[in-house]
Short mmCIF file of C-alpha atoms in Angstrom, two decimals:
data_model
loop_
_atom_site.label_atom_id
_atom_site.label_comp_id
_atom_site.label_asym_id
_atom_site.label_seq_id
_atom_site.Cartn_x
_atom_site.Cartn_y
_atom_site.Cartn_z
CA MET M 1 0.00 0.00 0.00
CA ASN M 2 1.52 3.34 -1.01
CA ASP M 3 0.95 6.77 0.55
CA ARG M 4 -1.70 7.79 -2.02
CA GLU M 5 -3.69 4.62 -1.41
CA LEU M 6 -3.43 5.15 2.35
CA ASP M 7 -4.70 8.74 2.04
CA GLU M 8 -7.62 7.62 -0.08
CA LEU M 9 -8.48 4.89 2.46
CA LEU M 10 -8.47 7.29 5.39
CA ARG M 11 -10.55 9.87 3.50
CA GLY M 12 -13.09 7.30 2.39
CA ALA M 13 -13.33 5.82 5.87
CA GLN M 14 -14.58 9.03 7.47
CA PRO M 15 -18.19 8.41 8.45
CA ARG M 16 -21.05 10.80 7.85
CA SER M 17 -22.74 9.92 11.13
CA ALA M 18 -22.02 8.08 14.32
CA ALA M 19 -23.98 5.10 13.10
CA GLU M 20 -21.36 4.51 10.38
CA VAL M 21 -18.36 4.42 12.76
CA PRO M 22 -18.51 0.62 13.32
CA LEU M 23 -18.72 0.10 9.53
CA VAL M 24 -15.41 1.82 8.69
CA ALA M 25 -13.35 0.42 11.57
CA PRO M 26 -12.68 -2.94 9.89
CA ALA M 27 -11.20 -1.19 6.84
CA LEU M 28 -8.78 0.76 9.01
CA HIS M 29 -7.94 -2.39 10.92
CA GLN M 30 -7.05 -4.16 7.68
CA ALA M 31 -4.85 -1.21 6.66
CA GLY M 32 -2.96 -1.56 9.93
CA GLN M 33 -2.51 -5.28 9.37
CA ASP M 34 -1.18 -4.68 5.82
CA LEU M 35 1.33 -2.17 7.10
CA LEU M 36 2.52 -4.45 9.88
CA GLU M 37 3.03 -7.24 7.35
CA THR M 38 5.00 -4.85 5.16
CA ILE M 39 7.24 -3.86 8.06
CA MET M 40 7.91 -7.47 8.98
CA SER M 41 8.74 -8.33 5.38
CA VAL M 42 11.55 -5.75 5.09
CA PRO M 43 14.87 -7.67 5.46
CA GLU M 44 17.36 -6.53 8.08
CA SER M 45 19.98 -6.07 5.38
CA SER M 46 18.02 -3.15 3.93
CA TYR M 47 18.37 -1.10 7.11
CA PRO M 48 21.36 1.32 6.76
CA GLU M 49 24.21 1.06 9.26
CA PRO M 50 25.06 4.25 11.12
CA GLU M 51 28.40 4.56 9.35
CA ASP M 52 26.62 4.45 5.96
CA LEU M 53 24.68 7.66 6.61
CA LYS M 54 25.86 10.85 4.98
CA ALA M 55 25.33 14.33 6.34
CA GLU M 56 23.26 15.41 3.31
CA GLU M 57 20.84 12.52 3.93
CA VAL M 58 19.59 13.96 7.21
CA VAL M 59 15.95 15.00 6.83
CA LEU M 60 14.91 17.92 9.01
CA ILE M 61 11.47 17.92 10.60
CA GLY M 62 9.05 19.99 8.54
CA VAL M 63 11.16 19.72 5.34
CA ARG M 64 9.53 17.60 2.63
CA ARG M 65 12.27 15.37 1.08
CA ARG M 66 12.24 11.90 -0.34
CA PRO M 67 14.04 9.56 2.16
CA PRO M 68 17.29 8.07 0.83
CA ARG M 69 15.95 4.51 0.85
CA ARG M 70 12.49 2.98 0.31
CA SER M 71 12.75 0.84 3.46
CA TRP M 72 13.08 4.00 5.53
CA TRP M 73 9.94 5.41 3.95
CA LEU M 74 8.06 2.21 4.86
CA LEU M 75 9.14 2.49 8.47
CA GLY M 76 8.21 6.16 8.64
CA ALA M 77 4.81 5.70 7.02
CA ALA M 78 4.06 2.65 9.15
CA ALA M 79 4.96 4.52 12.30
CA ALA M 80 2.76 7.45 11.29
CA VAL M 81 -0.22 5.24 10.46
CA ALA M 82 0.30 3.26 13.65
CA VAL M 83 -0.11 6.52 15.59
CA VAL M 84 -3.21 7.46 13.59
CA LEU M 85 -4.83 4.07 14.00
CA ALA M 86 -3.97 3.90 17.70
CA VAL M 87 -5.71 7.22 18.25
CA ALA M 88 -8.68 6.63 15.92
CA LEU M 89 -9.52 3.00 16.72
CA PRO M 90 -10.45 1.26 19.97
CA MET M 91 -7.85 -1.15 21.23
CA GLN M 92 -9.86 -4.26 20.40
CA PHE M 93 -9.17 -3.73 16.69
CA PHE M 94 -5.53 -4.54 17.33
CA GLY M 95 -6.29 -7.55 19.47
CA ARG M 96 -5.06 -5.85 22.64
CA ASP M 97 -6.45 -6.31 26.08
CA THR M 98 -9.68 -4.29 26.08
CA ALA M 99 -9.74 -4.19 29.87
CA ALA M 100 -7.41 -1.18 29.63
CA VAL M 101 -10.03 0.77 27.67
CA GLU M 102 -12.55 2.47 29.87
CA PRO M 103 -16.03 1.60 28.54
CA ALA M 104 -18.71 4.20 27.97
CA GLY M 105 -19.75 5.12 31.48
CA VAL M 106 -23.15 5.12 33.06
CA VAL M 107 -24.82 8.52 32.86
CA LYS M 108 -25.14 10.63 36.00
CA LYS M 109 -28.57 10.73 37.51
CA SER M 110 -28.32 14.49 37.95
CA GLY M 111 -28.51 14.99 34.19
CA THR M 112 -26.27 16.64 31.65
CA PRO M 113 -25.97 20.39 32.15
CA GLY M 114 -27.52 22.42 29.39
CA LEU M 115 -29.91 19.72 28.17
CA PRO M 116 -33.67 19.47 28.97
CA GLN M 117 -34.51 16.86 31.62
CA GLU M 118 -38.33 16.97 31.71
CA PRO M 119 -39.40 13.33 31.07
CA LEU M 120 -41.19 12.63 27.82
CA THR M 121 -44.78 11.36 27.84
CA GLY M 122 -46.74 9.13 25.48
CA ASP M 123 -46.01 5.78 23.84
CA GLY M 124 -45.37 7.01 20.28
CA MET M 125 -43.13 9.39 18.38
CA PRO M 126 -42.75 12.54 20.46
CA TYR M 127 -43.47 15.90 18.86
CA PHE M 128 -41.72 19.15 19.78
CA LEU M 129 -41.95 22.85 19.19
CA MET M 130 -39.16 25.36 19.85
CA ASP M 131 -39.91 27.38 22.95
CA ASN M 132 -38.14 30.33 21.40
CA PRO M 133 -39.72 32.94 19.05
CA ASP M 134 -36.56 33.08 16.93
CA TRP M 135 -37.11 29.48 15.80
CA LYS M 136 -39.92 28.09 13.66
CA THR M 137 -40.98 24.68 12.41
CA ALA M 138 -39.34 24.41 9.00
CA GLY M 139 -40.98 21.20 7.88
CA ALA M 140 -41.62 17.54 8.43
CA ASP M 141 -41.51 14.48 6.25
CA SER M 142 -42.92 11.56 8.19
CA ASP M 143 -40.14 10.78 10.70
CA ASP M 144 -37.79 13.68 9.73
CA ILE M 145 -38.58 17.02 11.38
CA GLY M 146 -36.71 20.32 11.04
CA TYR M 147 -36.65 23.63 12.88
CA SER M 148 -34.91 26.73 11.60
CA THR M 149 -33.68 30.14 12.61
CA LYS M 150 -31.40 32.65 10.90
CA GLY M 151 -28.20 30.83 9.95
CA ALA M 152 -29.02 27.56 11.73
CA ARG M 153 -31.21 24.46 11.59
CA LEU M 154 -32.02 21.75 14.07
CA SER M 155 -33.32 18.40 12.77
CA ILE M 156 -34.71 15.27 14.39
CA GLN M 157 -34.94 11.91 12.70
CA TYR M 158 -36.69 8.89 14.19
CA LYS M 159 -36.21 5.24 13.35
CA LYS M 160 -36.75 1.86 14.90
CA GLY M 161 -33.75 0.19 16.51
CA SER M 162 -30.26 1.63 16.65
CA SER M 163 -26.64 0.74 16.00
CA VAL M 164 -25.60 3.61 18.26
CA LEU M 165 -27.56 2.93 21.48
CA GLU M 166 -28.43 -0.15 23.45
CA GLU M 167 -32.10 -0.57 24.41
CA ASP M 168 -31.36 1.08 27.76
CA GLY M 169 -29.76 4.08 26.02
CA THR M 170 -26.14 3.11 26.70
CA PRO M 171 -23.86 4.07 23.82
CA THR M 172 -22.54 1.14 21.72
CA ILE M 173 -19.64 3.25 20.41
CA SER M 174 -16.66 3.92 22.68
CA THR M 175 -15.48 7.29 23.88
CA GLU M 176 -12.36 6.85 21.78
CA MET M 177 -14.64 7.23 18.79
CA GLY M 178 -15.95 10.58 20.07
CA MET M 179 -19.14 9.24 21.65
CA GLN M 180 -20.02 10.54 25.12
CA PRO M 181 -22.88 9.38 27.37
CA ILE M 182 -25.39 12.04 28.43
CA THR M 183 -28.82 12.33 29.91
CA ILE M 184 -31.66 14.10 28.11
CA PHE M 185 -35.35 14.17 29.01
CA GLY M 186 -34.37 12.22 32.16
CA ARG M 187 -33.10 9.21 30.19
CA PRO M 188 -29.70 7.94 29.01
CA GLY M 189 -28.43 8.98 25.59
CA ALA M 190 -25.23 9.90 23.79
CA VAL M 191 -23.69 12.78 21.92
CA TRP M 192 -21.17 12.34 19.11
CA ASP M 193 -18.58 14.95 18.18
CA ARG M 194 -18.36 14.63 14.40
CA SER M 195 -14.90 16.17 14.29
CA LYS M 196 -13.46 13.24 16.25
CA PHE M 197 -13.91 10.80 13.37
CA SER M 198 -15.08 12.85 10.37
CA ASP M 199 -14.19 15.90 8.33
CA ARG M 200 -17.51 17.49 9.37
CA ASP M 201 -17.99 19.84 12.32
CA GLY M 202 -20.91 19.74 14.71
CA PHE M 203 -22.64 17.18 16.86
CA GLU M 204 -25.25 14.41 16.77
CA LEU M 205 -27.30 13.53 19.81
CA TYR M 206 -29.14 10.24 20.29
CA PHE M 207 -31.85 9.13 22.72
CA ARG M 208 -34.52 6.44 22.77
CA HIS M 209 -38.27 6.67 23.46
CA ALA M 210 -41.12 4.24 22.90
CA GLY M 211 -38.99 1.83 20.89
CA LEU M 212 -37.72 4.57 18.59
CA THR M 213 -34.23 6.12 18.37
CA ALA M 214 -34.07 9.84 17.83
CA MET M 215 -31.04 11.42 16.16
CA VAL M 216 -30.83 15.17 16.73
CA TYR M 217 -28.32 17.09 14.60
CA GLY M 218 -27.65 20.67 13.67
CA ASP M 219 -26.36 22.86 10.87
CA GLY M 220 -24.78 26.14 11.81
CA LEU M 221 -24.55 24.93 15.42
CA ASP M 222 -20.87 24.08 15.49
CA THR M 223 -20.06 24.39 19.20
CA ARG M 224 -21.42 22.20 21.93
CA GLU M 225 -22.83 25.26 23.69
CA GLN M 226 -24.78 26.36 20.57
CA PHE M 227 -26.03 22.84 19.98
CA TYR M 228 -27.20 22.29 23.53
CA ALA M 229 -28.79 25.73 23.69
CA ALA M 230 -30.96 24.91 20.66
CA ILE M 231 -31.97 21.53 22.08
CA ALA M 232 -32.77 23.19 25.42
CA ASP M 233 -35.57 25.09 23.59
CA LEU M 234 -37.34 21.86 22.56
CA LYS M 235 -40.72 21.52 24.30
CA GLN M 236 -42.88 18.43 23.91
CA VAL M 237 -46.36 19.21 22.56
CA SER M 238 -49.34 17.21 21.35
CA GLU M 239 -49.49 15.88 17.82
CA GLU M 240 -52.32 18.29 17.03
CA GLU M 241 -50.35 21.30 18.25
CA PHE M 242 -47.36 20.27 16.20
CA MET M 243 -49.39 19.72 13.02
CA ALA M 244 -50.90 23.18 13.41
CA SER M 245 -47.41 24.69 13.36
CA LEU M 246 -46.48 23.28 9.95
CA PRO M 247 -46.26 25.51 6.85
CA ASP M 248 -49.12 25.32 4.36
CA SER M 249 -46.86 23.37 1.98
CA HIS M 250 -47.44 20.23 4.04
CA VAL M 251 -50.01 17.48 3.75
CA LEU M 252 -51.37 16.21 7.07
CA PRO M 253 -51.87 12.47 7.69
CA ASP M 254 -55.66 12.61 7.36
CA ASP M 255 -55.36 14.38 4.00
CA LYS M 256 -52.84 12.07 2.33
CA ALA M 257 -55.29 9.74 0.56
CA ALA M 258 -57.29 12.61 -0.97
CA THR M 259 -54.11 14.45 -2.04
CA ILE M 260 -52.73 11.34 -3.76
CA GLN M 261 -55.94 11.03 -5.72
CA GLU M 262 -55.64 14.69 -6.78
CA LEU M 263 -52.06 14.11 -7.97
CA LEU M 264 -53.21 11.07 -9.97
CA ALA M 265 -56.22 12.82 -11.56
CA ASP M 266 -54.60 13.06 -15.01
CA VAL M 267 -52.28 10.04 -14.67
CA LYS M 268 -52.94 6.59 -16.15
CA VAL M 269 -51.99 3.92 -13.63
CA PRO M 270 -51.70 0.12 -13.97
CA ASP M 271 -54.44 -2.11 -12.61
CA GLY M 272 -54.09 -2.51 -8.82
CA PHE M 273 -51.69 0.41 -8.47
CA LYS M 274 -50.78 1.53 -4.94
CA ALA M 275 -48.53 4.42 -3.90
CA VAL M 276 -46.29 2.11 -1.90
CA SER M 277 -43.57 4.69 -1.14
CA VAL M 278 -45.77 7.20 0.62
CA PRO M 279 -45.25 6.91 4.40
CA LYS M 280 -48.45 5.98 6.19
CA GLU M 281 -47.72 8.00 9.31
CA GLY M 282 -46.80 11.62 9.91
CA PRO M 283 -47.09 14.74 7.77
CA ILE M 284 -45.22 15.21 4.50
CA ARG M 285 -44.39 18.10 2.21
CA LEU M 286 -46.58 18.16 -0.91
CA SER M 287 -43.47 18.26 -3.14
CA VAL M 288 -42.00 15.14 -1.51
CA LEU M 289 -45.39 13.37 -1.72
CA ALA M 290 -45.51 14.25 -5.43
CA ASP M 291 -42.03 12.77 -5.89
CA ASP M 292 -43.12 9.53 -4.25
CA VAL M 293 -46.30 9.25 -6.29
CA VAL M 294 -44.62 10.04 -9.65
CA LEU M 295 -41.87 7.54 -9.11
CA ASP M 296 -44.24 4.85 -7.87
CA VAL M 297 -46.31 5.26 -11.08
CA GLY M 298 -43.20 5.20 -13.25
CA CYS M 299 -41.80 2.08 -11.57
CA ALA M 300 -45.19 0.34 -11.77
CA TRP M 301 -45.35 0.94 -15.55
CA ALA M 302 -41.69 -0.13 -15.84
CA ASP M 303 -42.63 -3.47 -14.29
CA VAL M 304 -45.56 -3.83 -16.70
CA TYR M 305 -43.28 -3.05 -19.64
CA LEU M 306 -40.50 -5.46 -18.61
CA LYS M 307 -42.96 -8.28 -17.90
CA ALA M 308 -44.78 -7.73 -21.19
CA GLN M 309 -41.49 -7.72 -23.12
CA LYS M 310 -40.44 -10.98 -21.44
CA ASN M 311 -43.76 -12.61 -22.26
CA GLN M 312 -43.88 -11.10 -25.77
CA ASP M 313 -47.11 -9.33 -24.81
CA ALA M 314 -47.36 -6.56 -27.40
CA ALA M 315 -50.56 -5.16 -25.91
CA GLY M 316 -48.97 -4.87 -22.46
CA VAL M 317 -45.95 -3.07 -23.91
CA ALA M 318 -48.22 -0.68 -25.79
CA ARG M 319 -50.20 0.18 -22.59
CA ALA M 320 -47.00 1.02 -20.72
CA VAL M 321 -45.60 3.06 -23.58
CA GLU M 322 -48.80 5.08 -24.02
CA ALA M 323 -49.06 5.80 -20.30
CA MET M 324 -45.43 6.92 -20.00
CA GLN M 325 -45.54 9.09 -23.11
CA GLY M 326 -48.17 11.19 -21.34
CA SER M 327 -45.87 11.78 -18.31
CA ARG M 328 -44.66 15.14 -19.60
CA ASP M 329 -48.17 16.50 -19.09
CA TRP M 330 -48.84 15.12 -15.60
CA THR M 331 -49.87 17.84 -13.14
CA ALA M 332 -47.85 16.04 -10.45
CA MET M 333 -44.65 16.64 -12.46
CA ASP M 334 -44.93 20.37 -11.74
CA LYS M 335 -45.07 19.73 -8.01
CA ILE M 336 -42.15 17.34 -7.43
CA TYR M 337 -39.37 18.17 -5.02
CA GLY M 338 -36.58 16.90 -7.24
CA ILE M 339 -35.78 13.38 -6.06
CA VAL M 340 -37.13 12.33 -9.41
CA ASP M 341 -34.86 13.52 -12.23
CA LYS M 342 -37.30 14.70 -14.91
CA GLU M 343 -34.72 14.33 -17.68
CA LYS M 344 -34.02 10.69 -16.78
CA PHE M 345 -37.74 10.02 -16.27
CA PHE M 346 -38.65 11.25 -19.74
CA GLU M 347 -35.58 9.57 -21.22
CA THR M 348 -36.82 6.20 -19.87
CA ALA M 349 -40.25 6.89 -21.33
CA ASP M 350 -38.64 7.48 -24.73
CA TRP M 351 -36.58 4.28 -24.43
CA MET M 352 -39.78 2.39 -23.77
CA ALA M 353 -41.35 3.93 -26.88
CA GLU M 354 -38.32 2.74 -28.89
CA GLY M 355 -38.90 -0.79 -27.60
CA ARG M 356 -35.48 -0.88 -25.99
CA LYS M 357 -34.45 -3.97 -24.03
CA MET M 358 -33.66 -2.84 -20.47
CA GLU M 359 -33.17 -3.98 -16.92
CA ARG M 360 -35.10 -2.39 -14.08
CA SER M 361 -31.86 -0.82 -12.88
CA ASP M 362 -31.55 1.04 -16.22
CA MET M 363 -34.80 2.94 -15.73
CA PHE M 364 -35.32 6.34 -14.11
CA GLY M 365 -31.71 6.58 -12.95
CA ALA M 366 -32.00 3.26 -11.07
CA LEU M 367 -34.40 4.85 -8.54
CA CYS M 368 -36.83 1.93 -8.83
CA GLU M 369 -34.19 -0.28 -7.19
CA TYR M 370 -34.73 1.63 -3.91
CA ARG M 371 -38.53 1.38 -3.81
#
């Protein structure tokens, strides 16, 4: 492994969130093993004797010069990477005695200073408003909620399960990875300093409630004090109160079915079509809902087209082609958020009209593969 390859590995290994930290650790571990094997493979005879050194071969610290022999470079690079890996990775990745590594501690009952400690209520996804007139509810898409103020944004994402927290809220990632135990809303959680293992600044905070894991993260909140101050303004409210705070650009849960029918008013759909990508729970922006509906229709007709081609069903191919040729005039196309690439969508419709042989992954920029 040369220095360029090592740099690329380290850059590529930087995670975008704390949940990705365990995924990149094996790659760094393998890099360490490769370097150790390289060191052990260098024969003793390649090491220079002291009397062989010349004055002009001395390399001063801070001066970039090529070392006089390749074996010296290997030793220097290996030593440097050994330091990086020793700092970045927990000891268990090197097979050392993990007893020397202090595990993530139990949170203090008194709570983490600066964070809200009022216990959460209810057995479902908690809803919040910012108890600060400078902040407003920016939007919500099912389980992804955002709040904004001038120059900053606070977001909360919910999902079932977690690779970051145990069921009791204890962090699964060690403090060496930048994860610190905290208490929030009277329960255990964790905060991750992105700068410890990523090229991104800022923090991510995790806590569990009602079987869900919440990830709170900020943009424009680069210091811990700024991040905690924003979180301290979160106040739990009822679902109805939260829904009332949303901008008019959102579709509420009770209105989803009717809105989907409006979006499909001028769209031909296959028999038995269902908008499978639209989340059943929570509010959603109209533009995101339009994206989901348009792509669901496109993927449904793609399946009809591919099946008809395989079965040499000319009538089925014709139905799919006719429906997709009308996609440029769909009202829903004017409302999409942009997850659907219109150019690729219409390109696929034209390929179908040409009778092109395709795989599902060739259609709509491969977006159907994620439905």
